[in-house]
PDB file of C-alpha atoms in Angstrom:
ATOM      1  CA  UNK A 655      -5.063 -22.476 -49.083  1.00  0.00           C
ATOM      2  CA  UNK A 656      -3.648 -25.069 -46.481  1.00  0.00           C
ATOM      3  CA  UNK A 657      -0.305 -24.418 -45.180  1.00  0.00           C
ATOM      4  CA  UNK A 658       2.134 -26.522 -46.505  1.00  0.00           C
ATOM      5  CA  UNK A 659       4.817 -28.221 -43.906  1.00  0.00           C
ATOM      6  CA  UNK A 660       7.656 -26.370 -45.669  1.00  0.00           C
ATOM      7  CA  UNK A 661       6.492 -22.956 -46.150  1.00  0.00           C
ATOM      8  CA  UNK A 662       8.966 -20.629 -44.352  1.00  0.00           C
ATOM      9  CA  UNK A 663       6.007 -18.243 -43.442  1.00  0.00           C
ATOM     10  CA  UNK A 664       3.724 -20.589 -41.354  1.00  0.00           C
ATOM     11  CA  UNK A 665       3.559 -19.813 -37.939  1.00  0.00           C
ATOM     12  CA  UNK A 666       1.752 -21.427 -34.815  1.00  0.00           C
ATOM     13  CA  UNK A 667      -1.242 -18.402 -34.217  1.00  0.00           C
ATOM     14  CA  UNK A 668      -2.024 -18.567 -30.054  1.00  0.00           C
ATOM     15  CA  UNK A 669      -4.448 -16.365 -28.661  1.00  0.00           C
ATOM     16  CA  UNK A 670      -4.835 -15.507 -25.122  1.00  0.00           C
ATOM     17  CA  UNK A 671      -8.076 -14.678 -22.747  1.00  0.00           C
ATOM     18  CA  UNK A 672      -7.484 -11.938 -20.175  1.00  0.00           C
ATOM     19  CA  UNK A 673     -10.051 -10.510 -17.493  1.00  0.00           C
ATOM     20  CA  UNK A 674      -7.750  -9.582 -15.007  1.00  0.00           C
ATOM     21  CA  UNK A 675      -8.325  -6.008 -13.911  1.00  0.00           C
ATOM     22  CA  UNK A 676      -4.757  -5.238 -12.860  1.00  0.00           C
ATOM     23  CA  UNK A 677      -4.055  -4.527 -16.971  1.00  0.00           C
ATOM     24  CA  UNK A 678      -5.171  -1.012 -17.072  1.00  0.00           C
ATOM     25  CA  UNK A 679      -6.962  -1.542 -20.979  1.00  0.00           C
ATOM     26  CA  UNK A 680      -8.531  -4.477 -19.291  1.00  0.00           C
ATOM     27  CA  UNK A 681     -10.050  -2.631 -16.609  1.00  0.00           C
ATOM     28  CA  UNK A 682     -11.269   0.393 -18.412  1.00  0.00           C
ATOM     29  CA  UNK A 683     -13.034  -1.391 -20.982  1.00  0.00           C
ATOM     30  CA  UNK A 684     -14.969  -3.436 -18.138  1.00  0.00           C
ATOM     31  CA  UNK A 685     -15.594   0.184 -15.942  1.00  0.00           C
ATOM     32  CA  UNK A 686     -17.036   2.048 -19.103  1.00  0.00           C
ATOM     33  CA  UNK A 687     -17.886  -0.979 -21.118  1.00  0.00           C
ATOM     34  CA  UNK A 688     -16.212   0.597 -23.796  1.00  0.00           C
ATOM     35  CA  UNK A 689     -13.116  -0.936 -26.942  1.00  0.00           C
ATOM     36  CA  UNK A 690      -9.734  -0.208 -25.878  1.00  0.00           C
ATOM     37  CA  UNK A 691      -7.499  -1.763 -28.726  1.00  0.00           C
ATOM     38  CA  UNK A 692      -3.480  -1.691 -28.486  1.00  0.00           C
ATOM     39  CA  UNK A 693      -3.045  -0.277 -32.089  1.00  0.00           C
ATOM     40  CA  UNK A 694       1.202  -0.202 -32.012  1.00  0.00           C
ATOM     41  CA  UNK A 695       4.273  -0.953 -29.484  1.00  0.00           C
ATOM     42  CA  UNK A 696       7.332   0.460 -30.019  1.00  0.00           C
ATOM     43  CA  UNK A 697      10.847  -0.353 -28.192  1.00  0.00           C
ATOM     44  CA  UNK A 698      11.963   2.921 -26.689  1.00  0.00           C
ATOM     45  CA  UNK A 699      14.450   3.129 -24.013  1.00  0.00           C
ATOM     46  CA  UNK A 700      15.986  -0.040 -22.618  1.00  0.00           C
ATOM     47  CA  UNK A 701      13.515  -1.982 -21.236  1.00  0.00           C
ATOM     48  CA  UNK A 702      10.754   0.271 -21.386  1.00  0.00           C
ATOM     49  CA  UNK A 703       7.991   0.018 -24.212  1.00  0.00           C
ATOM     50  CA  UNK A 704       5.557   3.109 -25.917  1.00  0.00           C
ATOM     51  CA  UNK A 705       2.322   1.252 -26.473  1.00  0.00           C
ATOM     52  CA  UNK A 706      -0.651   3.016 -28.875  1.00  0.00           C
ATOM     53  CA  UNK A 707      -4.297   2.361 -27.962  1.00  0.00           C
ATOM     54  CA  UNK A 708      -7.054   3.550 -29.319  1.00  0.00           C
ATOM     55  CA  UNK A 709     -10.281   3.642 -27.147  1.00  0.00           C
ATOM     56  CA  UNK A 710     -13.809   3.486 -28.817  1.00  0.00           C
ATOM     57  CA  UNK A 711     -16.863   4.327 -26.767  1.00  0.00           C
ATOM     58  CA  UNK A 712     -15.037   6.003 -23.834  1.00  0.00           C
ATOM     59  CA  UNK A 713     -13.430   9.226 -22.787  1.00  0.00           C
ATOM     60  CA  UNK A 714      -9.526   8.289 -23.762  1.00  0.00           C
ATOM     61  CA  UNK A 715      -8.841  10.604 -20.515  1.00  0.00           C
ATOM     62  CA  UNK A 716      -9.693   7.283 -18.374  1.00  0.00           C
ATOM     63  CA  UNK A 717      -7.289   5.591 -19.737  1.00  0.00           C
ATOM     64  CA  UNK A 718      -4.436   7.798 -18.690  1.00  0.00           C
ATOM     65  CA  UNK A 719      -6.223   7.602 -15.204  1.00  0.00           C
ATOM     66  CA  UNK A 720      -6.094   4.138 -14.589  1.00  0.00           C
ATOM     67  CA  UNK A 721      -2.564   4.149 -16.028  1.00  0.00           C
ATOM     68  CA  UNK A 722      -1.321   6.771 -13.694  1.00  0.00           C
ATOM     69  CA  UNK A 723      -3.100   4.929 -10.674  1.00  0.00           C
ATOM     70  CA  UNK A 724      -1.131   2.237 -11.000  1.00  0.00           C
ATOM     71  CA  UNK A 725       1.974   4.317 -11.216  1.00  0.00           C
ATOM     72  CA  UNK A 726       2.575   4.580 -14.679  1.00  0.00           C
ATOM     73  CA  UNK A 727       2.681   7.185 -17.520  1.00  0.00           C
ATOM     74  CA  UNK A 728       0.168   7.934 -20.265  1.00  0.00           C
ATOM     75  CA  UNK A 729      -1.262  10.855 -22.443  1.00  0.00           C
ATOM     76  CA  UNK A 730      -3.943  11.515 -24.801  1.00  0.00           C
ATOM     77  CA  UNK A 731      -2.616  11.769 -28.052  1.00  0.00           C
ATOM     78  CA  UNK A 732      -5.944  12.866 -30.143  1.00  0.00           C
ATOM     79  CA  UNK A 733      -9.677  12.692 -29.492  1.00  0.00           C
ATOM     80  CA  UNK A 734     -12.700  11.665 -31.486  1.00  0.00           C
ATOM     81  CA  UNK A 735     -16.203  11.743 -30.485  1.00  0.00           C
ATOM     82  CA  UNK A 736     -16.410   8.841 -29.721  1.00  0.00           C
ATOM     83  CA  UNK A 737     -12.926   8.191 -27.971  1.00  0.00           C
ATOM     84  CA  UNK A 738      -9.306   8.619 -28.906  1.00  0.00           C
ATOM     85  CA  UNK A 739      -5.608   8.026 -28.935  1.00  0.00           C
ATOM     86  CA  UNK A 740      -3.377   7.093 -25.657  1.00  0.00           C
ATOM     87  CA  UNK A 741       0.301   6.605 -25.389  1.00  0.00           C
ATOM     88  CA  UNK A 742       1.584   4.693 -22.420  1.00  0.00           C
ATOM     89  CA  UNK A 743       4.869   4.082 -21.609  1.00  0.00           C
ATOM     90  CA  UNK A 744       5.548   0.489 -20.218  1.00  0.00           C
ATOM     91  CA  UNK A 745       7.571  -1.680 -18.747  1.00  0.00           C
ATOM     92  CA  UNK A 746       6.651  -4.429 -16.523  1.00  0.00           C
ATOM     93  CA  UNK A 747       3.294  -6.514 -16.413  1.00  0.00           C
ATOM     94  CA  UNK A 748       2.576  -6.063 -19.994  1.00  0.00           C
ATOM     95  CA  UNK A 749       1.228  -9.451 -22.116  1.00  0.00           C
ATOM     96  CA  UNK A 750       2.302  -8.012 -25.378  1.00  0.00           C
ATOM     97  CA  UNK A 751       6.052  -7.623 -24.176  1.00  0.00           C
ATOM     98  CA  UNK A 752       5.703 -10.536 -22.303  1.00  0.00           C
ATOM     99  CA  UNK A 753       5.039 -12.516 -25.209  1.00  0.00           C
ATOM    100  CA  UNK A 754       7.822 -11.067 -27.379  1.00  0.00           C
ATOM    101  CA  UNK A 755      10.601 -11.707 -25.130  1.00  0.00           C
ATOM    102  CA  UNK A 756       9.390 -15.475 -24.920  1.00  0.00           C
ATOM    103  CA  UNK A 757      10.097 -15.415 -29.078  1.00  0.00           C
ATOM    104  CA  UNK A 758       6.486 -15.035 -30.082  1.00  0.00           C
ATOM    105  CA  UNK A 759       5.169 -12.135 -32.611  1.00  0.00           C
ATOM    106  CA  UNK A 760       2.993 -10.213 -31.156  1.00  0.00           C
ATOM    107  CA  UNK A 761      -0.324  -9.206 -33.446  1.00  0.00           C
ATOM    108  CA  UNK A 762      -3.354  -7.996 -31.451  1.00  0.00           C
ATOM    109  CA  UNK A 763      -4.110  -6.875 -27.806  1.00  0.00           C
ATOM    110  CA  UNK A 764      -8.039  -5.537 -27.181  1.00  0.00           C
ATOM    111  CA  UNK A 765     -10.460  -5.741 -24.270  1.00  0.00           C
ATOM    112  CA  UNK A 766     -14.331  -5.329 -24.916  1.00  0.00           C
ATOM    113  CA  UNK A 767     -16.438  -4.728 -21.713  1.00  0.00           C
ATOM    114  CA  UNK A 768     -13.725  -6.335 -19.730  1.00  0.00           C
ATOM    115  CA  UNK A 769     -12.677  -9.355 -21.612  1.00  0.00           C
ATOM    116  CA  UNK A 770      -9.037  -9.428 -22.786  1.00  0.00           C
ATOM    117  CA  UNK A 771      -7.680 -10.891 -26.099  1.00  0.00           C
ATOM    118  CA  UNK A 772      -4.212 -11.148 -26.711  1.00  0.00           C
ATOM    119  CA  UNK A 773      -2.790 -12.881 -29.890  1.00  0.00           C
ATOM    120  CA  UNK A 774       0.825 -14.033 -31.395  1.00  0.00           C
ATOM    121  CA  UNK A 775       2.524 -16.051 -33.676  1.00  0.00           C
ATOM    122  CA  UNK A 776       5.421 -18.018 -32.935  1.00  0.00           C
ATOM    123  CA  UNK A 777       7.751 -18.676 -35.724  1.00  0.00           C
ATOM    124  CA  UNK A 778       8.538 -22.167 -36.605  1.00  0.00           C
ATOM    125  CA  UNK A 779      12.256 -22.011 -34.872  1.00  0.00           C
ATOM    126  CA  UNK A 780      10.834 -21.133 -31.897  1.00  0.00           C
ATOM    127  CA  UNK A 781       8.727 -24.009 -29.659  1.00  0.00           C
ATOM    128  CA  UNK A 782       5.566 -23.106 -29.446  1.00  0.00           C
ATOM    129  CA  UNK A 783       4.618 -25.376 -25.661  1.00  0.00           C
ATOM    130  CA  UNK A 784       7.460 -22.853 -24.043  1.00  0.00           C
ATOM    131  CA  UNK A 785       6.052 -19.508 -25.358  1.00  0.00           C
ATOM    132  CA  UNK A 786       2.507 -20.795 -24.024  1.00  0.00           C
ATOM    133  CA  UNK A 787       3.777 -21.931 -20.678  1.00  0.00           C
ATOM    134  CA  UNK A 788       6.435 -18.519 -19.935  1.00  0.00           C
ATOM    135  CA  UNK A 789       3.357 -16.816 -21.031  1.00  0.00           C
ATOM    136  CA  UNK A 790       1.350 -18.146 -18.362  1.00  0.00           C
ATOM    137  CA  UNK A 791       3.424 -18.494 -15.671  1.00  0.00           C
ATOM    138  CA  UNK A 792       3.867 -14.748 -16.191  1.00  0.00           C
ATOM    139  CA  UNK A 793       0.289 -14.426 -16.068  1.00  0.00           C
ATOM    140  CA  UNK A 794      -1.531 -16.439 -14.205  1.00  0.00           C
ATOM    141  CA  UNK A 795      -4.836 -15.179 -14.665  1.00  0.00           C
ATOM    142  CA  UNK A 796      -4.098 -15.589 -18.782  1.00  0.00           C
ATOM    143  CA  UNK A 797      -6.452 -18.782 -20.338  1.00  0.00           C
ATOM    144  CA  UNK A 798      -5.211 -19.994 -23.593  1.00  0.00           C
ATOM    145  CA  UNK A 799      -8.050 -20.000 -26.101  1.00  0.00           C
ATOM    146  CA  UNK A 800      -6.651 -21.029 -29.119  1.00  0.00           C
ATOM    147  CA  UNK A 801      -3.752 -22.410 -31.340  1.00  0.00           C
ATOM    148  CA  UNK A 802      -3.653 -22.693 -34.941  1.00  0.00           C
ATOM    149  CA  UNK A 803      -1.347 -23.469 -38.203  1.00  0.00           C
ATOM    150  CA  UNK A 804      -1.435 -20.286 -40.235  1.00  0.00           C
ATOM    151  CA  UNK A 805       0.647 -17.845 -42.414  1.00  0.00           C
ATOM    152  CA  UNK A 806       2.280 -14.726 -40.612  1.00  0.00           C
ATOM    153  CA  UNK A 807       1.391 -11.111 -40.914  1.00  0.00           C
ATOM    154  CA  UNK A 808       2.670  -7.906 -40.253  1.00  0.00           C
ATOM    155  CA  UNK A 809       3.160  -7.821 -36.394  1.00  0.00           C
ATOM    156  CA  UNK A 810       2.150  -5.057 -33.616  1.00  0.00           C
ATOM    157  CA  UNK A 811       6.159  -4.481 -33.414  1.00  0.00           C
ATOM    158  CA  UNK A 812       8.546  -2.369 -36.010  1.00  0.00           C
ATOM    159  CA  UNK A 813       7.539  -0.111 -38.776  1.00  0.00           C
ATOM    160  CA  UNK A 814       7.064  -2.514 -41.456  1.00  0.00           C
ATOM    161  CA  UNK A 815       4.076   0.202 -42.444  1.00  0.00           C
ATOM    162  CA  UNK A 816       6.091   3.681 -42.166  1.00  0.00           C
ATOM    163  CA  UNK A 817       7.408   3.764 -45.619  1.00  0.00           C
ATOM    164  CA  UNK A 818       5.299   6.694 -46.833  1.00  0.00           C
ATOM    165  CA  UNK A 819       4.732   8.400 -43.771  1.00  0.00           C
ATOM    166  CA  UNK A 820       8.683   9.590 -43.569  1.00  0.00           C
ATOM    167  CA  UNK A 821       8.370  12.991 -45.754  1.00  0.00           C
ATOM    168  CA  UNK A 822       7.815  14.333 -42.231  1.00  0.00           C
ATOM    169  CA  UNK A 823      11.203  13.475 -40.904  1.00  0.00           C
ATOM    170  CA  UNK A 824      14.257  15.677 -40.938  1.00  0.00           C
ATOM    171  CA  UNK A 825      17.805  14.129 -42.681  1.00  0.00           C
ATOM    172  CA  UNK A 826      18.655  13.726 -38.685  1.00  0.00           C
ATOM    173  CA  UNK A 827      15.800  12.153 -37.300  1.00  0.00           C
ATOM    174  CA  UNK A 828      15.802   9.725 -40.544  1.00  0.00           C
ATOM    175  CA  UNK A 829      19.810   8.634 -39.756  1.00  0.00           C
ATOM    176  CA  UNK A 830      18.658   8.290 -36.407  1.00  0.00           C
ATOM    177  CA  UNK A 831      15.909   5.730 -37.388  1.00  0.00           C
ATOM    178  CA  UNK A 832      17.658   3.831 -40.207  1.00  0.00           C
ATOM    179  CA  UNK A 833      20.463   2.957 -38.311  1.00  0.00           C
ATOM    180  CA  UNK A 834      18.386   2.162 -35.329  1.00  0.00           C
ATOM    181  CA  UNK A 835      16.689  -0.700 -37.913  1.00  0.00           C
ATOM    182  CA  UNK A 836      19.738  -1.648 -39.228  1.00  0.00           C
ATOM    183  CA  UNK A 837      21.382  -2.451 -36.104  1.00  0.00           C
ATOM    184  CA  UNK A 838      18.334  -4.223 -35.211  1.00  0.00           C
ATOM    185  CA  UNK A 839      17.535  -1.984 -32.299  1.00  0.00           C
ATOM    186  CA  UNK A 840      13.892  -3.130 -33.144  1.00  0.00           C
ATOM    187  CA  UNK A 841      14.516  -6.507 -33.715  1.00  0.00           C
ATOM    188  CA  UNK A 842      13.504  -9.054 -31.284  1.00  0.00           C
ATOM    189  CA  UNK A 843      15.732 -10.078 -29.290  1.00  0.00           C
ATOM    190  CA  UNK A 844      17.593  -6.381 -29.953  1.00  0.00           C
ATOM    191  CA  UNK A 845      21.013  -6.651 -31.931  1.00  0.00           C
ATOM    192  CA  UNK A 846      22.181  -3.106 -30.106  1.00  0.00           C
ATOM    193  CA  UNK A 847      21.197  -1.563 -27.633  1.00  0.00           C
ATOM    194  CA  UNK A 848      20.901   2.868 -27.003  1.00  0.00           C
ATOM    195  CA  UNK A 849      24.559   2.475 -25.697  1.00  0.00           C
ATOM    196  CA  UNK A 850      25.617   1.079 -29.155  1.00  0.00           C
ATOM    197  CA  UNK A 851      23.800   3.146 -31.720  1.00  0.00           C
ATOM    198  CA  UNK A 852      24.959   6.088 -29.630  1.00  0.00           C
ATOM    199  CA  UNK A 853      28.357   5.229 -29.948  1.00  0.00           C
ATOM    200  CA  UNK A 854      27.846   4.560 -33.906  1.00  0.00           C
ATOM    201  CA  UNK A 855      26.396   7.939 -34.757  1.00  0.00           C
ATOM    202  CA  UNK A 856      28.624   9.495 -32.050  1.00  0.00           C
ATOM    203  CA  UNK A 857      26.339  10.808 -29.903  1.00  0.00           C
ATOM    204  CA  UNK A 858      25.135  10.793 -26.283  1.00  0.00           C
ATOM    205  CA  UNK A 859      22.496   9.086 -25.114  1.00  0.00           C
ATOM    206  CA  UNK A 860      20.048  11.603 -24.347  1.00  0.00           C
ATOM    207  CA  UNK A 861      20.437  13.044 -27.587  1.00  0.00           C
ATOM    208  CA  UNK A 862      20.070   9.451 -29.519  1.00  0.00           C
ATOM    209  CA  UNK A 863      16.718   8.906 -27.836  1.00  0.00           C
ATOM    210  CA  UNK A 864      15.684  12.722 -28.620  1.00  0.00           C
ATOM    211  CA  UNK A 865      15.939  12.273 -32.039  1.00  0.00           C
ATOM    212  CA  UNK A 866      14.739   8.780 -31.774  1.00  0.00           C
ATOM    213  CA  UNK A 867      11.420   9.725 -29.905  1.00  0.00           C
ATOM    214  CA  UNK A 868      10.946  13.157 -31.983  1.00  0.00           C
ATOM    215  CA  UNK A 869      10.993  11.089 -35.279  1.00  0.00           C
ATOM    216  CA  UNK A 870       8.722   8.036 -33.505  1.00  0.00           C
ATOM    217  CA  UNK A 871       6.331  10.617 -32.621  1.00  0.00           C
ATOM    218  CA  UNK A 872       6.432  12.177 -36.022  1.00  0.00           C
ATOM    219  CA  UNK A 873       5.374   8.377 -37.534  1.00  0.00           C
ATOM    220  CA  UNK A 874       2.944   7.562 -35.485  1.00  0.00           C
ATOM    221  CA  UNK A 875       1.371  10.778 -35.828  1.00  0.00           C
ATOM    222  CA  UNK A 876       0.984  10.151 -39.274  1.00  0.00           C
ATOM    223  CA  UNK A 877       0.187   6.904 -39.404  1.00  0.00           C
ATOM    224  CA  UNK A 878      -2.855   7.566 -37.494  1.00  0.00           C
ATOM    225  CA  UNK A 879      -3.733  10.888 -39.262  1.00  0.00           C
ATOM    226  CA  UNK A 880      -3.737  12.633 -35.744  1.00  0.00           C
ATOM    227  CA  UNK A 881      -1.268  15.420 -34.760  1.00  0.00           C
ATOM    228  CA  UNK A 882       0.149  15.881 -31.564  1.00  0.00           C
ATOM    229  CA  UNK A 883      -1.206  18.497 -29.064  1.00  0.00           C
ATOM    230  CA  UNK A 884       3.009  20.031 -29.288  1.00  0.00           C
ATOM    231  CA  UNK A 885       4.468  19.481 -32.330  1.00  0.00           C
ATOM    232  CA  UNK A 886       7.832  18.028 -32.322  1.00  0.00           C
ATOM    233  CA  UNK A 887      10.673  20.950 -32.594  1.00  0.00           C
ATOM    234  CA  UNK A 888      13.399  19.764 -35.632  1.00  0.00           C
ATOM    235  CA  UNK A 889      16.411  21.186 -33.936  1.00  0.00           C
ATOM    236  CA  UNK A 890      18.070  18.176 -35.237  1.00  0.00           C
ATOM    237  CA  UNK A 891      21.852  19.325 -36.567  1.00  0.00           C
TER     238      UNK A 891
END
């Protein structure tokens, strides 16, 4: 069905061309002409992003290398036979973040055999000419491939998809979490920041983003059916 001009769900749909080898998924998927597909980013400490991809046709292991080259961090979450599960913690030089903080929804990030797709939605509040050109101008070896009128989805961002996977939680780790969303820690732009919720559940910190990473951990885990090499300890009081 067409979109209509008034419905409060369409969004502008852009997708991005990448083939820049200085994006580490990018470059391993063009080395070992392999799938490296960002599955989920979440917000952890300020300023600094856990990003999920899964790598098909490839040893997940050079991922984490090409990560740690270029002074990062990453770790192999789970393997398959044909591939696996890497974490990397971000920061800077990332499209998908790059995209957010210019108002636009991120939805998928992937690189086959080299060539980079990155796609968003921009809500209707937000205009979609700026996203485009602070997207470029932040990466200049970007191409824009497309733009479209369609309806939104669930983005790459939040945990819209958790619901059932929270049995695993302790009370703790789900206070933690809940009033992490309802401060709209993972909102974009954030309504609080770690210094904030800290102070609300009285807490410092260190311990906030313990419990906040030990129950993150604990979600994605189950959300893609793979345990962690070290389980997460629920000292949680």
């Amino acid at each position: 069905m067409a979109q209509q001009p008034g419905d409060g769900r369409a969004v502008t749909r852009v997708e991005f061309a990448l083939s820049d080898g200085s994006y580490p998924f990018v470059s391993v998927s063009a080395a070992e002409s392999c799938s490296v597909i960002l599955e989920k980013c979440l917000p952890q400490r300020d300023d600094t992003y856990a990003e999920f991809f899964s790598v098909e046709g490839a040893c997940p292991d050079r991922l984490v290398e090409y990560v740690e080259d270029d002074t990062g961090d990453a770790r192999v979450l789970d393997r398959t036979d044909d591939g696996g599960l890497v974490e990397l913690d971000v920061q800077n030089n990332c499209p998908v973040v790059s995209l957010a903080d210019a108002g636009a929804v991120p939805q998928t990030a992937r690189s086959v055999d080299g060539q980079g797709t990155v796609v968003a939605d921009v809500p209707r509040q937000t205009e979609t000419t700026a996203v485009i050109d602070s997207f470029l101008a932040a990466h200049s070896d970007a191409e824009l491939k497309a733009k479209e009128q369609r309806e939104s989805i669930v983005p790459l961002f939040g945990f819209q998809n958790y619901a059932p996977h929270t049995d695993s939680l302790t009370d703790r780790q789900r206070e933690v979490l809940a009033t992490a969303h309802e401060a709209g820690y993972y909102n974009w732009p954030r309504g609080a920041t770690a210094a904030d919720l800290a102070d609300r559940l009285d807490v410092s910190e260190p311990t906030l983003h313990k419990h906040l990473r030990a129950a993150e951990q604990k979600l994605v885990a189950a959300m893609f059916a793979c345990p962690h090499d070290e389980p997460v300890a629920d000292g949680d009081s």
